[in-house]
């Protein structure tokens, strides 16, 4: 053997050897046991589970986070079963455990991979202290449809941003070595295309041409696989007529043959049996056959494998070699986690909870996640020095649970700093704070308390309204067909407006909402998503200028729900609108002759552009981009160039800007988007300072899947922009040229 093999390679070889030896000892029943994940309750170990564990018929459990119960489960599996194979303990640690970070869509608005990695690290530590060693995150489905409830869990509409943030979260959860204490296995989900569900209705059909699938939806998954994600979760959804759970194309051709993924694939919750509901199989036995043939290694919370796999093997319809391969994938992750050496959890090995460092990370994430959409006449930041009183109004001002957002099984609302608390903490006795909830919930249509709210607005210097969506309106199975502010919130804004004072709106929501009906009624808008445990402190610090807002939209905000799907990296079409085109039906002459009016792609009653574009966000600073340049005008395929621009802060305060790099491939063998994000960086610029922001572009960054579905960079002309949103207009261009033969 080559003695210079790195330790990592040697470790890999040892694991592969141990997998082979262990699989060689296992009975068929024990092999199927490893493919079985059961959902248990959190306060006891049922007798039937004890029996199954002793006989090696359970490989993993989910939704147990009581560390004593977890250790008891592990003890039975390790000490009372024949082969002593430890368990994977799975949990949805999506954006925090006890300390809750902003929802992933809010974290995406930070455009800060380092922050997401740190947040995931803290979440992993808190979860690991409870015995969890596997999280079902990051969710990296691309979503261009804010009606979809699960956009809250996503990183938004862009493949590049989602890839960067998904990789960061994987690295946060898994650390540099899965076997180190506090590292837990990550799970990139839902593979694949789930976010393209028709009308944004959760679980609905997805029809995605392979070119679009590869160039958009698969990119983040490839990135996380290349970054070493331990597991992948199959999607519930039907992709082009074949549910992902039965898709050999996805699970074998793409994941294994093309990407050489060597972790394991888990089904979604009971999604194997759902193949019958899809109408793909007649019964659970056929469902088991299709899933195992496709390469679903482990069944989450279902009985298809445990009840039918053995007979399928006996009948010769499933080759035991296939089962050995799938079991090997599962054991590989268990070995990499170090579970055979150290299956038990000692909570005292972990930082105490609640953890001050985790809270600090949660606050920083909340601070950087907030997007300032409007700030007329610089009404923000507020100053205690020129305020005697403020009215704090709305159903989300004092909502410790709601501000945590969706998917927080283990979040502790008692730890939440609410928006009201944050304002109180900020102003102390210097400013009188009048709080009126005005609505029991964000969905309420009861306006009985509006008079009291209006009086508070009239009797104070200005009003801050905390509005939006409760968390139950977002997340899995919670899609909305109308994405206006729910309930009577719009009427509340209009009533408060009539008091004649400044109105600041802070929106807590799990999706981009359609704000067209309020955007002209208020003086400032902060979009805070669901900001998590420390949301109140963060929002107060932004309102009073301790920090400047730096968040940028990770998803487009439509004018109207009828514009959806709407996203910045659209194709040009043969009749493109002028990007900033705003044409409304009432702009048209009274008697418009029946023609193909406009001759370009837009809606008569909504125009073309969104209310706020991808990448948009205001600051207390005033940023200006000038003098874009490319290091060379012609770049050979295989080489790289740099693109830079000057960024000046003409404002009164220093602040962070997220500078963004967009590229367009003007002519290619398949149509290409009008812009694609290819780089971004958070940069701090002092008041009056000018800095140079610089991005390196490899020609491989320009590659796309062409007509033959192979990744290719084609020679030709490219346009490039640098700016503070996807509407950046500072542009340059360069040529990619094919490397000369023999060069
Ligand atoms: C769900 C979700 C999946 C989650 C799993 C376990 O239905 O689709 O994202 O990880 O069940 O809770």
PDB file of N, CA, C and O in Angstrom, residues 98-101 118-119 122-123 125-126 350-365 415 417 533-534 537:
ATOM      1  N   UNK A  98     -32.938  25.119  20.304  1.00  0.00           N
ATOM      2  CA  UNK A  98     -33.638  25.925  21.328  1.00  0.00           C
ATOM      3  C   UNK A  98     -33.500  27.427  21.003  1.00  0.00           C
ATOM      4  O   UNK A  98     -34.454  28.181  21.068  1.00  0.00           O
ATOM      5  N   UNK A  99     -32.301  27.830  20.602  1.00  0.00           N
ATOM      6  CA  UNK A  99     -32.086  29.204  20.142  1.00  0.00           C
ATOM      7  C   UNK A  99     -32.431  29.248  18.658  1.00  0.00           C
ATOM      8  O   UNK A  99     -31.877  28.481  17.884  1.00  0.00           O
ATOM      9  N   UNK A 100     -33.365  30.107  18.288  1.00  0.00           N
ATOM     10  CA  UNK A 100     -33.873  30.084  16.918  1.00  0.00           C
ATOM     11  C   UNK A 100     -33.293  31.239  16.095  1.00  0.00           C
ATOM     12  O   UNK A 100     -33.393  32.408  16.485  1.00  0.00           O
ATOM     13  N   UNK A 101     -32.663  30.876  14.991  1.00  0.00           N
ATOM     14  CA  UNK A 101     -32.127  31.857  14.039  1.00  0.00           C
ATOM     15  C   UNK A 101     -33.302  32.345  13.179  1.00  0.00           C
ATOM     16  O   UNK A 101     -34.383  31.763  13.211  1.00  0.00           O
ATOM     17  N   UNK A 118     -21.996  29.619  10.932  1.00  0.00           N
ATOM     18  CA  UNK A 118     -21.902  29.782  12.390  1.00  0.00           C
ATOM     19  C   UNK A 118     -23.233  29.432  13.057  1.00  0.00           C
ATOM     20  O   UNK A 118     -23.283  28.719  14.053  1.00  0.00           O
ATOM     21  N   UNK A 119     -24.326  29.897  12.472  1.00  0.00           N
ATOM     22  CA  UNK A 119     -25.639  29.595  13.050  1.00  0.00           C
ATOM     23  C   UNK A 119     -25.913  28.111  13.053  1.00  0.00           C
ATOM     24  O   UNK A 119     -26.402  27.550  14.038  1.00  0.00           O
ATOM     25  N   UNK A 122     -23.974  26.394  15.889  1.00  0.00           N
ATOM     26  CA  UNK A 122     -24.619  26.505  17.206  1.00  0.00           C
ATOM     27  C   UNK A 122     -25.851  25.602  17.283  1.00  0.00           C
ATOM     28  O   UNK A 122     -26.097  24.943  18.282  1.00  0.00           O
ATOM     29  N   UNK A 123     -26.611  25.564  16.208  1.00  0.00           N
ATOM     30  CA  UNK A 123     -27.815  24.723  16.196  1.00  0.00           C
ATOM     31  C   UNK A 123     -27.422  23.257  16.340  1.00  0.00           C
ATOM     32  O   UNK A 123     -28.070  22.496  17.063  1.00  0.00           O
ATOM     33  N   UNK A 125     -24.762  22.068  17.836  1.00  0.00           N
ATOM     34  CA  UNK A 125     -24.319  21.809  19.215  1.00  0.00           C
ATOM     35  C   UNK A 125     -25.513  21.643  20.151  1.00  0.00           C
ATOM     36  O   UNK A 125     -25.580  20.712  20.957  1.00  0.00           O
ATOM     37  N   UNK A 126     -26.500  22.548  20.019  1.00  0.00           N
ATOM     38  CA  UNK A 126     -27.681  22.458  20.899  1.00  0.00           C
ATOM     39  C   UNK A 126     -28.442  21.164  20.643  1.00  0.00           C
ATOM     40  O   UNK A 126     -28.899  20.494  21.568  1.00  0.00           O
ATOM     41  N   UNK A 350     -21.426  19.519  26.285  1.00  0.00           N
ATOM     42  CA  UNK A 350     -21.814  20.595  25.374  1.00  0.00           C
ATOM     43  C   UNK A 350     -22.036  21.897  26.138  1.00  0.00           C
ATOM     44  O   UNK A 350     -22.289  21.862  27.339  1.00  0.00           O
ATOM     45  N   UNK A 351     -21.963  23.023  25.435  1.00  0.00           N
ATOM     46  CA  UNK A 351     -22.223  24.303  26.096  1.00  0.00           C
ATOM     47  C   UNK A 351     -23.612  24.294  26.734  1.00  0.00           C
ATOM     48  O   UNK A 351     -24.523  23.639  26.233  1.00  0.00           O
ATOM     49  N   UNK A 352     -23.762  25.018  27.829  1.00  0.00           N
ATOM     50  CA  UNK A 352     -25.065  25.050  28.505  1.00  0.00           C
ATOM     51  C   UNK A 352     -26.085  25.746  27.603  1.00  0.00           C
ATOM     52  O   UNK A 352     -25.740  26.482  26.685  1.00  0.00           O
ATOM     53  N   UNK A 353     -27.340  25.464  27.835  1.00  0.00           N
ATOM     54  CA  UNK A 353     -28.425  26.112  27.079  1.00  0.00           C
ATOM     55  C   UNK A 353     -29.299  26.871  28.070  1.00  0.00           C
ATOM     56  O   UNK A 353     -29.512  26.397  29.180  1.00  0.00           O
ATOM     57  N   UNK A 354     -29.850  28.052  27.769  1.00  0.00           N
ATOM     58  CA  UNK A 354     -29.576  28.767  26.519  1.00  0.00           C
ATOM     59  C   UNK A 354     -28.149  29.266  26.510  1.00  0.00           C
ATOM     60  O   UNK A 354     -27.594  29.603  27.539  1.00  0.00           O
ATOM     61  N   UNK A 355     -27.608  29.307  25.333  1.00  0.00           N
ATOM     62  CA  UNK A 355     -26.193  29.584  25.159  1.00  0.00           C
ATOM     63  C   UNK A 355     -26.000  31.034  24.699  1.00  0.00           C
ATOM     64  O   UNK A 355     -26.539  31.434  23.670  1.00  0.00           O
ATOM     65  N   UNK A 356     -25.240  31.786  25.470  1.00  0.00           N
ATOM     66  CA  UNK A 356     -25.071  33.227  25.164  1.00  0.00           C
ATOM     67  C   UNK A 356     -24.469  33.428  23.784  1.00  0.00           C
ATOM     68  O   UNK A 356     -24.862  34.330  23.038  1.00  0.00           O
ATOM     69  N   UNK A 357     -23.540  32.573  23.405  1.00  0.00           N
ATOM     70  CA  UNK A 357     -22.907  32.728  22.079  1.00  0.00           C
ATOM     71  C   UNK A 357     -23.918  32.454  20.973  1.00  0.00           C
ATOM     72  O   UNK A 357     -23.941  33.135  19.941  1.00  0.00           O
ATOM     73  N   UNK A 358     -24.776  31.469  21.208  1.00  0.00           N
ATOM     74  CA  UNK A 358     -25.804  31.156  20.201  1.00  0.00           C
ATOM     75  C   UNK A 358     -26.773  32.324  20.072  1.00  0.00           C
ATOM     76  O   UNK A 358     -27.203  32.688  18.974  1.00  0.00           O
ATOM     77  N   UNK A 359     -27.091  32.951  21.211  1.00  0.00           N
ATOM     78  CA  UNK A 359     -28.014  34.097  21.178  1.00  0.00           C
ATOM     79  C   UNK A 359     -27.373  35.264  20.421  1.00  0.00           C
ATOM     80  O   UNK A 359     -28.029  35.963  19.658  1.00  0.00           O
ATOM     81  N   UNK A 360     -26.070  35.438  20.639  1.00  0.00           N
ATOM     82  CA  UNK A 360     -25.376  36.523  19.915  1.00  0.00           C
ATOM     83  C   UNK A 360     -25.421  36.246  18.409  1.00  0.00           C
ATOM     84  O   UNK A 360     -25.687  37.133  17.613  1.00  0.00           O
ATOM     85  N   UNK A 361     -25.202  34.999  18.032  1.00  0.00           N
ATOM     86  CA  UNK A 361     -25.241  34.631  16.603  1.00  0.00           C
ATOM     87  C   UNK A 361     -26.644  34.853  16.046  1.00  0.00           C
ATOM     88  O   UNK A 361     -26.821  35.344  14.931  1.00  0.00           O
ATOM     89  N   UNK A 362     -27.643  34.535  16.875  1.00  0.00           N
ATOM     90  CA  UNK A 362     -29.035  34.712  16.433  1.00  0.00           C
ATOM     91  C   UNK A 362     -29.354  36.188  16.237  1.00  0.00           C
ATOM     92  O   UNK A 362     -30.045  36.582  15.293  1.00  0.00           O
ATOM     93  N   UNK A 363     -28.800  37.012  17.097  1.00  0.00           N
ATOM     94  CA  UNK A 363     -29.055  38.454  16.966  1.00  0.00           C
ATOM     95  C   UNK A 363     -28.365  39.005  15.718  1.00  0.00           C
ATOM     96  O   UNK A 363     -28.961  39.760  14.945  1.00  0.00           O
ATOM     97  N   UNK A 364     -27.117  38.600  15.510  1.00  0.00           N
ATOM     98  CA  UNK A 364     -26.386  39.087  14.335  1.00  0.00           C
ATOM     99  C   UNK A 364     -27.092  38.668  13.053  1.00  0.00           C
ATOM    100  O   UNK A 364     -27.253  39.454  12.115  1.00  0.00           O
ATOM    101  N   UNK A 365     -27.560  37.423  13.047  1.00  0.00           N
ATOM    102  CA  UNK A 365     -28.279  36.937  11.856  1.00  0.00           C
ATOM    103  C   UNK A 365     -29.559  37.737  11.638  1.00  0.00           C
ATOM    104  O   UNK A 365     -29.876  38.140  10.514  1.00  0.00           O
ATOM    105  N   UNK A 415     -37.567  32.442  25.402  1.00  0.00           N
ATOM    106  CA  UNK A 415     -36.287  33.135  25.183  1.00  0.00           C
ATOM    107  C   UNK A 415     -36.439  34.331  24.249  1.00  0.00           C
ATOM    108  O   UNK A 415     -35.551  35.171  24.155  1.00  0.00           O
ATOM    109  N   UNK A 417     -36.930  37.709  22.405  1.00  0.00           N
ATOM    110  CA  UNK A 417     -37.041  39.151  22.684  1.00  0.00           C
ATOM    111  C   UNK A 417     -38.022  39.674  21.636  1.00  0.00           C
ATOM    112  O   UNK A 417     -37.708  39.700  20.441  1.00  0.00           O
ATOM    113  N   UNK A 533     -35.322  34.154  17.708  1.00  0.00           N
ATOM    114  CA  UNK A 533     -35.291  34.463  19.139  1.00  0.00           C
ATOM    115  C   UNK A 533     -34.936  35.920  19.417  1.00  0.00           C
ATOM    116  O   UNK A 533     -35.572  36.572  20.247  1.00  0.00           O
ATOM    117  N   UNK A 534     -33.948  36.437  18.724  1.00  0.00           N
ATOM    118  CA  UNK A 534     -33.421  37.769  19.035  1.00  0.00           C
ATOM    119  C   UNK A 534     -33.983  38.849  18.108  1.00  0.00           C
ATOM    120  O   UNK A 534     -33.436  39.947  18.002  1.00  0.00           O
ATOM    121  N   UNK A 537     -34.637  42.562  19.550  1.00  0.00           N
ATOM    122  CA  UNK A 537     -33.439  43.377  19.802  1.00  0.00           C
ATOM    123  C   UNK A 537     -32.849  43.875  18.495  1.00  0.00           C
ATOM    124  O   UNK A 537     -32.506  45.050  18.347  1.00  0.00           O
TER     125      UNK A 537
END
